[in-house]
Amino acid sequence: MDEQSVWLFGYGSVIYRPSFEFVESRPATLRGFARRFSQRSDDHRGTPSLPGRVVTLVAREGASVRGIAYRFDAAQAEATFVALDHRERAGYERSAVEIELDHGALASAYVYIAPRGNAWDAGDERDEDIAATILRAHGPSGSNVEYLLRLADALRSLGDRDPHVFALEAAVLAAR
Ligand code: SIN
């Protein structure tokens, strides 16, 4: 890894739909956060009249999140982040964190997190209410069900036993 490298940690749709060029990707872990379907999506997985629910990260001591770290060279990074800032514009902010690369070292990385209180924050909804919304919502990027099921599959491959995501997956599959 050269000093010009820039890493991005993806933990949601960025895991299974990166939509950008990169030099390499590696499974990685971010500690101190948990994934939560608490972000309204009115531009990707829902509409303004029926916003879907997508994931953000909430700080939680002792928790950890598996994801994919993507490495860019410095020349790629600027254009990539302009595009990602647009894609993640509904409440997400780019933050700097420290991640653990599988079979490797610690690395500084960027991650898109939608903080509590942002304009799209759905707050602490019950899983059954989140699942009911996911079952109904569709947006320009596809159905909210597809977002959830693809994320759950990707997390299984990464060995992330995320109880919140898998409870929602079970609820949605049972209702279909
Ligand atoms: C991410 O995947 O890293 C951000 C959240 C999302 O776009 O689903």
XYZ file of N, CA and C and ligand atoms in Angstrom:
536
model
N 0.837 -1.201 0.000
C 0.000 0.000 0.000
C 0.870 1.248 0.000
N 0.636 2.114 -0.950
C 1.459 3.317 -0.979
C 0.756 4.435 -0.205
N 1.496 5.492 0.038
C 0.961 6.561 0.884
C -0.148 7.350 0.209
N -0.274 7.173 -1.106
C -1.299 7.905 -1.844
C -2.644 7.182 -1.803
N -2.690 5.988 -1.195
C -3.925 5.216 -1.187
C -4.981 5.853 -0.301
N -6.227 5.731 -0.742
C -7.363 6.202 0.050
C -8.333 5.032 0.143
N -8.833 4.752 1.367
C -9.776 3.649 1.569
C -11.170 4.191 1.841
N -12.168 3.440 1.370
C -13.566 3.689 1.714
C -14.113 2.412 2.326
N -14.793 2.512 3.467
C -15.427 1.348 4.089
C -16.918 1.379 3.759
N -17.396 0.319 3.105
C -18.822 0.190 2.791
C -19.459 -0.849 3.680
N -20.660 -0.553 4.200
C -21.331 -1.486 5.115
C -22.772 -1.745 4.717
N -23.254 -1.040 3.679
C -24.634 -1.205 3.215
C -24.610 -1.549 1.734
N -25.312 -0.770 0.936
C -25.353 -1.057 -0.503
C -23.981 -0.946 -1.148
N -23.101 -0.195 -0.537
C -21.737 -0.069 -1.090
C -21.017 -1.427 -1.086
N -21.444 -2.356 -0.235
C -20.848 -3.697 -0.242
C -21.170 -4.414 -1.555
N -22.449 -4.386 -1.951
C -22.839 -5.228 -3.097
C -23.064 -4.445 -4.385
N -23.040 -3.091 -4.298
C -23.194 -2.279 -5.510
C -22.252 -1.078 -5.404
N -20.936 -1.332 -5.602
C -20.006 -0.225 -5.393
C -20.165 0.917 -6.407
N -20.427 0.632 -7.660
C -20.642 1.675 -8.690
C -19.459 2.624 -8.885
N -18.259 2.161 -8.613
C -17.060 2.985 -8.871
C -15.888 2.043 -9.133
N -14.856 2.593 -9.740
C -13.629 1.832 -9.995
C -12.764 1.869 -8.743
N -12.019 0.783 -8.499
C -11.108 0.772 -7.350
C -9.914 -0.103 -7.677
N -8.869 0.034 -6.881
C -7.636 -0.709 -7.115
C -7.749 -2.115 -6.522
N -8.302 -2.212 -5.302
C -8.511 -3.512 -4.663
C -9.628 -3.381 -3.647
N -10.174 -4.524 -3.259
C -11.177 -4.517 -2.188
C -10.842 -5.635 -1.217
N -11.149 -5.385 0.058
C -10.877 -6.405 1.087
C -11.978 -6.381 2.139
N -12.393 -7.551 2.617
C -13.283 -7.563 3.777
C -12.597 -6.852 4.947
N -13.395 -6.171 5.745
C -12.822 -5.390 6.844
C -13.846 -5.248 7.964
N -13.383 -4.779 9.097
C -14.236 -4.613 10.284
C -14.085 -3.199 10.828
N -15.226 -2.616 11.200
C -15.228 -1.319 11.879
C -15.786 -1.540 13.276
N -15.018 -1.217 14.285
C -15.449 -1.454 15.670
C -16.110 -0.208 16.274
N -17.043 -0.467 17.221
C -17.682 0.640 17.946
C -18.958 1.141 17.299
N -19.428 0.438 16.277
C -20.671 0.839 15.590
C -21.553 -0.381 15.348
N -22.863 -0.116 15.211
C -23.832 -1.137 14.797
C -24.627 -0.589 13.618
N -25.051 -1.504 12.754
C -25.849 -1.138 11.576
C -27.309 -0.990 11.999
N -27.998 -0.026 11.443
C -29.395 0.196 11.831
C -30.200 0.698 10.625
N -31.349 0.067 10.373
C -32.239 0.525 9.299
C -33.052 1.707 9.804
N -32.408 2.829 10.023
C -33.108 3.973 10.608
C -33.056 5.199 9.708
N -32.686 4.992 8.451
C -32.562 6.130 7.550
C -33.650 6.043 6.478
N -34.418 7.127 6.337
C -35.438 7.164 5.274
C -34.748 7.315 3.931
N -35.236 6.593 2.931
C -34.700 6.736 1.575
C -35.826 7.152 0.647
N -35.759 8.419 0.204
C -36.785 8.883 -0.746
C -36.208 9.054 -2.146
N -34.929 8.674 -2.310
C -34.294 8.857 -3.623
C -33.763 7.550 -4.216
N -33.538 6.521 -3.411
C -33.017 5.248 -3.933
C -34.000 4.096 -3.761
N -34.473 3.874 -2.547
C -35.300 2.688 -2.258
C -36.702 3.068 -1.800
N -37.105 4.265 -2.155
C -38.443 4.729 -1.843
C -38.687 6.020 -2.596
N -39.750 6.680 -2.254
C -40.116 7.944 -2.894
C -40.483 8.930 -1.790
N -40.624 10.215 -2.117
C -41.026 11.158 -1.068
C -42.359 10.780 -0.417
N -43.278 10.162 -1.181
C -44.567 9.812 -0.568
C -44.487 8.492 0.206
N -43.529 7.623 -0.129
C -43.334 6.383 0.640
C -41.833 6.107 0.738
N -41.153 6.799 1.655
C -39.705 6.579 1.793
C -39.418 5.176 2.317
N -38.427 4.509 1.725
C -37.985 3.216 2.231
C -37.104 3.401 3.457
N -36.511 2.284 3.903
C -35.585 2.334 5.031
C -34.263 1.695 4.609
N -33.165 2.421 4.853
C -31.834 1.937 4.511
C -30.934 2.099 5.735
N -29.735 1.524 5.645
C -28.919 1.469 6.860
C -28.015 2.691 7.037
N -27.792 2.977 8.302
C -26.713 3.867 8.705
C -25.992 3.170 9.859
N -25.026 3.843 10.450
C -24.307 3.284 11.603
C -24.595 4.122 12.832
N -24.775 3.431 13.959
C -24.921 4.134 15.241
C -23.779 3.683 16.159
N -23.255 4.626 16.890
C -22.154 4.297 17.806
C -22.670 3.359 18.896
N -21.961 2.260 19.129
C -22.352 1.317 20.189
C -21.100 0.628 20.705
N -20.866 0.832 21.998
C -19.676 0.246 22.601
C -19.713 -1.276 22.507
N -18.624 -1.883 22.115
C -18.533 -3.341 22.052
C -19.064 -3.941 20.759
N -19.757 -3.139 19.947
C -20.312 -3.660 18.685
C -19.263 -3.549 17.584
N -19.493 -4.287 16.488
C -18.630 -4.140 15.317
C -19.438 -4.465 14.069
N -18.976 -3.957 12.969
C -19.666 -4.077 11.692
C -18.676 -4.606 10.667
N -19.091 -5.664 9.945
C -18.265 -6.154 8.844
C -18.652 -5.413 7.570
N -17.693 -5.237 6.690
C -17.971 -4.556 5.431
C -16.864 -4.813 4.444
N -16.889 -4.055 3.370
C -15.834 -4.153 2.359
C -15.098 -2.824 2.306
N -13.768 -2.913 2.351
C -12.929 -1.722 2.192
C -12.416 -1.690 0.755
N -12.589 -0.538 0.131
C -12.145 -0.339 -1.253
C -10.978 0.631 -1.241
N -9.957 0.289 -2.008
C -8.784 1.177 -2.075
C -8.749 1.869 -3.431
N -8.556 3.182 -3.375
C -8.415 3.996 -4.581
C -7.014 4.576 -4.600
N -6.531 4.880 -5.808
C -5.327 5.709 -5.810
C -5.777 7.169 -5.776
N -4.832 8.036 -5.463
C -5.190 9.441 -5.221
C -5.879 10.051 -6.432
N -5.468 9.619 -7.625
C -6.056 10.193 -8.843
C -7.526 9.801 -8.984
N -7.903 8.607 -8.533
C -9.308 8.155 -8.625
C -10.171 8.785 -7.537
N -9.543 9.063 -6.395
C -10.325 9.333 -5.185
C -11.230 10.553 -5.326
N -10.713 11.634 -5.914
C -11.506 12.864 -5.919
C -12.823 12.682 -6.672
N -12.734 12.146 -7.901
C -13.957 11.960 -8.700
C -14.884 10.943 -8.033
N -14.302 9.912 -7.420
C -15.116 8.898 -6.758
C -15.920 9.514 -5.620
N -15.276 10.352 -4.827
C -15.991 10.928 -3.687
C -17.014 11.977 -4.120
N -16.761 12.662 -5.227
C -17.794 13.580 -5.743
C -19.048 12.770 -6.080
N -18.848 11.628 -6.780
C -19.999 10.785 -7.154
C -20.669 10.187 -5.919
N -19.867 9.734 -4.958
C -20.452 9.123 -3.756
C -21.152 10.159 -2.868
N -20.591 11.367 -2.799
C -21.269 12.424 -2.017
C -22.669 12.656 -2.590
N -22.785 12.533 -3.918
C -24.100 12.702 -4.548
C -25.002 11.503 -4.232
N -24.454 10.291 -4.424
C -25.249 9.071 -4.171
C -25.752 9.019 -2.723
N -24.922 9.444 -1.794
C -25.250 9.334 -0.358
C -25.770 10.664 0.201
N -26.378 11.481 -0.684
C -26.720 12.858 -0.286
C -27.875 12.940 0.720
N -28.663 11.871 0.863
C -29.840 11.950 1.739
C -29.452 11.740 3.201
N -28.698 12.680 3.741
C -28.413 12.687 5.174
C -27.067 12.140 5.599
N -26.319 11.540 4.657
C -25.030 10.930 5.030
C -23.898 11.958 4.991
N -22.956 11.779 5.889
C -21.755 12.617 5.918
C -20.548 11.705 5.827
N -19.518 12.180 5.159
C -18.297 11.366 5.039
C -17.442 11.577 6.288
N -17.172 10.497 7.013
C -16.388 10.585 8.253
C -15.110 9.770 8.103
N -14.116 10.131 8.877
C -12.851 9.384 8.884
C -12.848 8.429 10.071
N -12.530 7.161 9.816
C -12.494 6.136 10.867
C -11.242 5.276 10.677
N -11.018 4.413 11.661
C -9.940 3.424 11.573
C -10.589 2.059 11.385
N -10.189 1.313 10.368
C -10.759 -0.015 10.133
C -9.668 -1.070 10.253
N -10.125 -2.337 10.427
C -9.197 -3.470 10.453
C -9.412 -4.270 9.181
N -8.412 -4.325 8.335
C -8.491 -5.115 7.110
C -8.281 -6.575 7.462
N -9.059 -7.487 6.832
C -8.847 -8.908 7.092
C -7.438 -9.289 6.660
N -6.783 -10.111 7.449
C -5.413 -10.569 7.169
C -4.482 -9.391 6.933
N -4.733 -8.299 7.583
C -3.871 -7.154 7.311
C -3.838 -6.185 8.456
N -3.518 -4.985 8.110
C -3.231 -3.968 9.100
C -4.446 -3.090 9.365
N -4.261 -2.172 10.280
C -5.232 -1.094 10.470
C -5.085 -0.122 9.310
N -6.170 0.505 8.930
C -6.095 1.513 7.863
C -7.059 2.650 8.185
N -6.679 3.843 7.801
C -7.601 4.978 7.895
C -8.529 4.899 6.696
N -9.811 5.120 6.931
C -10.778 4.998 5.831
C -11.861 6.046 6.000
N -12.529 6.339 4.888
C -13.747 7.139 4.946
C -14.940 6.196 5.008
N -16.004 6.675 5.625
C -17.245 5.908 5.695
C -18.385 6.923 5.677
N -19.486 6.571 5.002
C -20.656 7.461 4.965
C -21.598 7.069 6.091
N -21.801 7.997 7.027
C -22.688 7.768 8.172
C -23.729 8.884 8.203
N -24.992 8.489 8.369
C -26.056 9.486 8.539
C -26.270 9.666 10.037
N -25.909 10.830 10.583
C -25.972 10.989 12.039
C -27.396 11.140 12.542
N -27.584 10.768 13.807
C -28.877 10.961 14.458
C -29.341 12.413 14.287
N -30.629 12.596 14.025
C -31.175 13.945 13.909
C -31.064 14.549 12.519
N -30.480 13.791 11.553
C -30.437 14.340 10.189
C -31.861 14.357 9.630
N -32.041 15.072 8.531
C -33.400 15.305 8.009
C -34.098 14.016 7.569
N -33.360 12.921 7.357
C -33.961 11.657 6.905
C -33.989 10.609 8.037
N -33.628 11.023 9.249
C -33.575 10.069 10.368
C -34.987 9.602 10.737
N -35.205 8.276 10.680
C -36.523 7.731 11.029
C -36.623 7.416 12.519
N -35.544 7.586 13.261
C -35.583 7.334 14.702
C -35.604 5.849 15.026
N -36.020 5.548 16.243
C -35.996 4.156 16.728
C -37.318 3.467 16.477
N -37.497 2.951 15.299
C -38.732 2.236 14.990
C -38.597 0.771 15.409
N -39.750 0.118 15.637
C -39.728 -1.315 15.933
C -39.431 -2.085 14.648
N -38.789 -3.262 14.806
C -38.449 -4.067 13.623
C -39.682 -4.365 12.770
N -40.817 -4.645 13.419
C -42.012 -5.000 12.616
C -42.483 -3.816 11.781
N -42.314 -2.602 12.280
C -42.719 -1.427 11.502
C -41.724 -1.174 10.351
N -40.428 -1.400 10.635
C -39.430 -1.245 9.568
C -39.699 -2.261 8.464
N -39.962 -3.518 8.848
C -40.213 -4.570 7.848
C -41.450 -4.234 7.015
N -42.487 -3.698 7.652
C -43.717 -3.347 6.915
C -43.423 -2.257 5.880
N -42.608 -1.300 6.238
C -42.241 -0.246 5.271
C -41.409 -0.830 4.145
N -40.436 -1.678 4.495
C -39.555 -2.271 3.475
C -40.379 -3.065 2.458
N -41.399 -3.761 2.932
C -42.224 -4.578 2.025
C -42.968 -3.728 0.991
N -43.233 -2.457 1.311
C -44.052 -1.627 0.416
C -43.228 -0.689 -0.450
N -42.021 -0.362 -0.028
C -41.306 0.752 -0.677
C -40.517 0.318 -1.919
N -40.574 1.153 -2.933
C -39.791 0.989 -4.169
C -39.250 2.360 -4.533
N -38.083 2.403 -5.138
C -37.544 3.682 -5.589
C -36.754 3.510 -6.863
N -36.094 4.577 -7.319
C -35.352 4.527 -8.579
C -34.237 3.474 -8.601
N -33.691 3.092 -7.458
C -32.623 2.074 -7.440
C -33.170 0.652 -7.295
N -34.499 0.530 -7.143
C -35.093 -0.805 -7.019
C -35.934 -0.897 -5.760
N -36.355 -2.119 -5.483
C -37.245 -2.281 -4.321
C -36.441 -2.263 -3.027
N -37.137 -1.884 -1.969
C -36.506 -1.882 -0.649
C -36.247 -3.314 -0.185
N -37.111 -4.247 -0.611
C -36.888 -5.658 -0.277
C -35.563 -6.123 -0.882
N -35.319 -5.761 -2.139
C -34.066 -6.177 -2.776
C -32.851 -5.635 -2.004
N -32.928 -4.379 -1.576
C -31.828 -3.781 -0.788
C -31.548 -4.633 0.448
N -32.625 -4.980 1.180
C -32.467 -5.762 2.408
C -31.918 -7.160 2.112
N -32.491 -7.851 1.130
C -32.088 -9.250 0.887
C -30.660 -9.321 0.346
N -30.298 -8.380 -0.518
C -28.914 -8.393 -1.033
C -27.921 -8.078 0.086
N -28.305 -7.176 0.982
C -27.422 -6.864 2.112
C -27.274 -8.085 3.018
N -28.373 -8.752 3.332
C -28.309 -9.927 4.205
C -27.419 -11.008 3.573
N -27.570 -11.243 2.271
C -26.714 -12.237 1.585
C -25.244 -11.847 1.673
N -24.983 -10.566 1.434
C -23.586 -10.101 1.472
C -23.003 -10.257 2.877
N -23.823 -9.995 3.899
C -23.320 -10.116 5.274
C -23.062 -11.571 5.644
N -23.909 -12.473 5.128
C -23.642 -13.905 5.372
C -22.278 -14.272 4.793
N -21.998 -13.801 3.577
C -20.705 -14.115 2.943
C -19.541 -13.546 3.746
N -19.798 -12.428 4.412
C -18.727 -11.790 5.191
C -18.643 -12.332 6.622
N -19.586 -13.219 6.981
C -19.573 -13.771 8.336
C -20.050 -12.784 9.383
N -20.881 -11.818 8.971
C -21.415 -10.841 9.929
C -22.797 -11.296 10.365
N -22.930 -11.756 11.618
C -24.238 -12.231 12.098
C -25.011 -11.063 12.705
N -25.407 -10.149 11.840
C -26.060 -8.919 12.292
C -27.513 -9.233 12.682
N -27.849 -9.237 13.978
C -29.184 -9.682 14.398
C -30.301 -8.788 13.870
N -30.048 -7.509 13.778
C -31.076 -6.565 13.297
C -31.398 -6.850 11.825
N -30.368 -6.986 10.992
C -30.596 -7.233 9.556
C -31.262 -8.590 9.351
N -30.809 -9.624 10.074
C -31.367 -10.955 9.847
C -32.787 -11.073 10.411
N -33.105 -10.328 11.446
C -34.497 -10.319 11.944
C -35.414 -9.669 10.906
N -34.950 -8.598 10.289
C -35.762 -7.950 9.247
C -35.905 -8.858 8.029
N -34.813 -9.529 7.654
C -34.879 -10.455 6.512
C -35.934 -11.533 6.787
N -35.897 -12.127 7.986
C -36.848 -13.190 8.329
C -38.275 -12.673 8.289
N -38.488 -11.465 8.807
C -39.846 -10.900 8.822
C -40.354 -10.653 7.407
N -39.491 -10.149 6.549
C -39.889 -9.844 5.173
C -40.145 -11.124 4.399
N -39.292 -12.127 4.564
C -39.481 -13.396 3.833
C -40.761 -14.094 4.303
N -41.053 -13.993 5.589
C -42.269 -14.641 6.120
C -43.532 -13.966 5.599
N -43.444 -12.686 5.287
C -44.641 -11.935 4.867
C -44.877 -12.008 3.367
N -43.917 -12.495 2.608
C -44.055 -12.475 1.128
C -44.856 -13.656 0.585
C -22.714 2.168 2.696
O -23.149 1.203 2.083
O -21.506 2.208 3.042
C -23.583 3.359 3.036
C -25.021 3.062 3.195
C -25.723 2.641 1.926
O -25.568 3.305 0.886
O -26.464 1.646 1.947
